[in-house]
Short mmCIF file of C-alpha atoms in Angstrom, two decimals:
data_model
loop_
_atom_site.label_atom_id
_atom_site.label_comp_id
_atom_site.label_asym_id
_atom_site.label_seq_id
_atom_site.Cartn_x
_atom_site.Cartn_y
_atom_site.Cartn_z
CA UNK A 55 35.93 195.71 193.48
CA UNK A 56 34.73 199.35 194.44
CA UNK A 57 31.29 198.57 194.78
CA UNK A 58 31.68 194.97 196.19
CA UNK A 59 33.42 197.23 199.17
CA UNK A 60 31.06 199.67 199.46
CA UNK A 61 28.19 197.10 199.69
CA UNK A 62 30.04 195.39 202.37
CA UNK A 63 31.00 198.81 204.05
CA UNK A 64 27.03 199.23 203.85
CA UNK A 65 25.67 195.76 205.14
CA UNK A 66 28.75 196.27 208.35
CA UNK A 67 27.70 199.70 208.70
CA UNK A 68 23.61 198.89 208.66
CA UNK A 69 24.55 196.33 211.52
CA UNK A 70 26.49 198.81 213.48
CA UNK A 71 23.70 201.38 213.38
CA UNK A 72 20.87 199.24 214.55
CA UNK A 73 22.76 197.51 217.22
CA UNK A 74 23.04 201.03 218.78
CA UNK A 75 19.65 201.82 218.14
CA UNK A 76 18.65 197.99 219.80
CA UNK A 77 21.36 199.21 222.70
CA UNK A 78 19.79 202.68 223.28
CA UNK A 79 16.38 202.30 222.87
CA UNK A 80 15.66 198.37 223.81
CA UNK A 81 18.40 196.78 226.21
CA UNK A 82 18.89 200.38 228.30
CA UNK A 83 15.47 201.01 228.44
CA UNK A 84 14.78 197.66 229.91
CA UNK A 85 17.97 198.06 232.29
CA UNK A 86 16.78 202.15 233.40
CA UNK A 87 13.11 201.20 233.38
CA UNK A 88 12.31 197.93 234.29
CA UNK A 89 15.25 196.93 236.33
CA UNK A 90 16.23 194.11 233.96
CA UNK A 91 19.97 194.35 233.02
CA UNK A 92 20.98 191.16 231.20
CA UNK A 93 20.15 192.59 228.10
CA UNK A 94 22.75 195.51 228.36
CA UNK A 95 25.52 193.28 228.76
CA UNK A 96 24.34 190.88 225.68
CA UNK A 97 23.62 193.50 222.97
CA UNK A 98 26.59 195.68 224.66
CA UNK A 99 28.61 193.24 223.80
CA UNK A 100 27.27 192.86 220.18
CA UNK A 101 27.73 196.31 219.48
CA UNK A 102 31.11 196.44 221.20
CA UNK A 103 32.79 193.86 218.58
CA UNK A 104 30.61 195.26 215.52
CA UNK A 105 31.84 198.81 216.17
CA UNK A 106 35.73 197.69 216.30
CA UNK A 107 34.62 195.83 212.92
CA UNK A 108 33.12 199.07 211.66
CA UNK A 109 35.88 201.01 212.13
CA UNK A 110 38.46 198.42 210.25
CA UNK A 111 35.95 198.59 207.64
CA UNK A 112 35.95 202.37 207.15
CA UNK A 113 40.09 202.06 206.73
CA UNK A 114 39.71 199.14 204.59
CA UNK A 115 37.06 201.07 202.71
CA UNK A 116 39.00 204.29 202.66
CA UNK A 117 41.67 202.78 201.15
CA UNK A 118 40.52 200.63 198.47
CA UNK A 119 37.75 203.10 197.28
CA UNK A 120 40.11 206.21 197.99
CA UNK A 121 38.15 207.84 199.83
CA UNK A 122 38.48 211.22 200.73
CA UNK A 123 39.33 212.57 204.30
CA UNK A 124 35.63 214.11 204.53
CA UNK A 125 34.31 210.53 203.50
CA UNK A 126 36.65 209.10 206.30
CA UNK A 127 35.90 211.39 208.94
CA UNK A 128 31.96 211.62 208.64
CA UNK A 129 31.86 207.62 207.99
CA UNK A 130 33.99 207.60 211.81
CA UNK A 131 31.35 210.53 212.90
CA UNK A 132 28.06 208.69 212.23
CA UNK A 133 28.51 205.85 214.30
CA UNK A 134 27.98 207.87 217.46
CA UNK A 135 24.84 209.39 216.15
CA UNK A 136 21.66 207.32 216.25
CA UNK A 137 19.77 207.09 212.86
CA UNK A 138 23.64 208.31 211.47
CA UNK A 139 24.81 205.25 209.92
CA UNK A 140 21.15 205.70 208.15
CA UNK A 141 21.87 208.43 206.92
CA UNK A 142 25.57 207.81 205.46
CA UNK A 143 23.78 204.90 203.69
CA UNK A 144 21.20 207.03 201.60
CA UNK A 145 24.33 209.59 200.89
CA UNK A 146 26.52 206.18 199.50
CA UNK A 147 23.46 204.94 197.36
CA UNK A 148 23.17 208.18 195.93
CA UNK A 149 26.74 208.67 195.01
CA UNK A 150 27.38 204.92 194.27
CA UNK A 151 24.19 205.21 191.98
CA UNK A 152 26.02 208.42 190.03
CA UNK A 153 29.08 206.52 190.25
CA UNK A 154 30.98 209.12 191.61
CA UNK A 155 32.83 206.65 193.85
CA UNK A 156 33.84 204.14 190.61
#
């Protein structure tokens, strides 16, 4: 059940992260740049409902994994950080792979 949760923590969080990289670097680039902004309110909106989702997903995960209040907090910290949610993932796989989470 642990690692069924973290999997799913990491395919929700993986989402999360590039819809804020497809928000920052795509739709408000278009919007600042070429005067085009449809595409802010589209992917804003995407990334809007997936971060709310992200966020019940790092409770959920917290509390059926047991997660630590460092795991909590930097899980809640990355998701304002582009590339961050990257990162958390290769920190997971490494500690999922030790099992240091099971």
């Amino acid at each position: 059940m642990k690692i069924r949760t973290l999997n799913f923590f990491r395919v929700v969080s993986f989402i999360g992260g590039t819809s804020l990289l497809v928000l920052l670097f795509i739709a408000m680039q278009l919007k600042y740049l070429a005067n085009i902004p449809q595409p802010v309110q589209y992917v804003g909106l995407f990334h809007g409902i997936f971060f709310v989702c992200y966020i019940l997903v790092v409770i959920w995960t917290t509390f059926i994994v047991k997660w630590s209040i460092w795991w909590f907090l930097i899980s809640i910290v990355v998701t304002f950080i582009p590339f961050g949610n990257y990162i958390l993932d290769l920190y997971l796989k490494k500690h999922i792979h030790k099992e240091k989470f099971v």
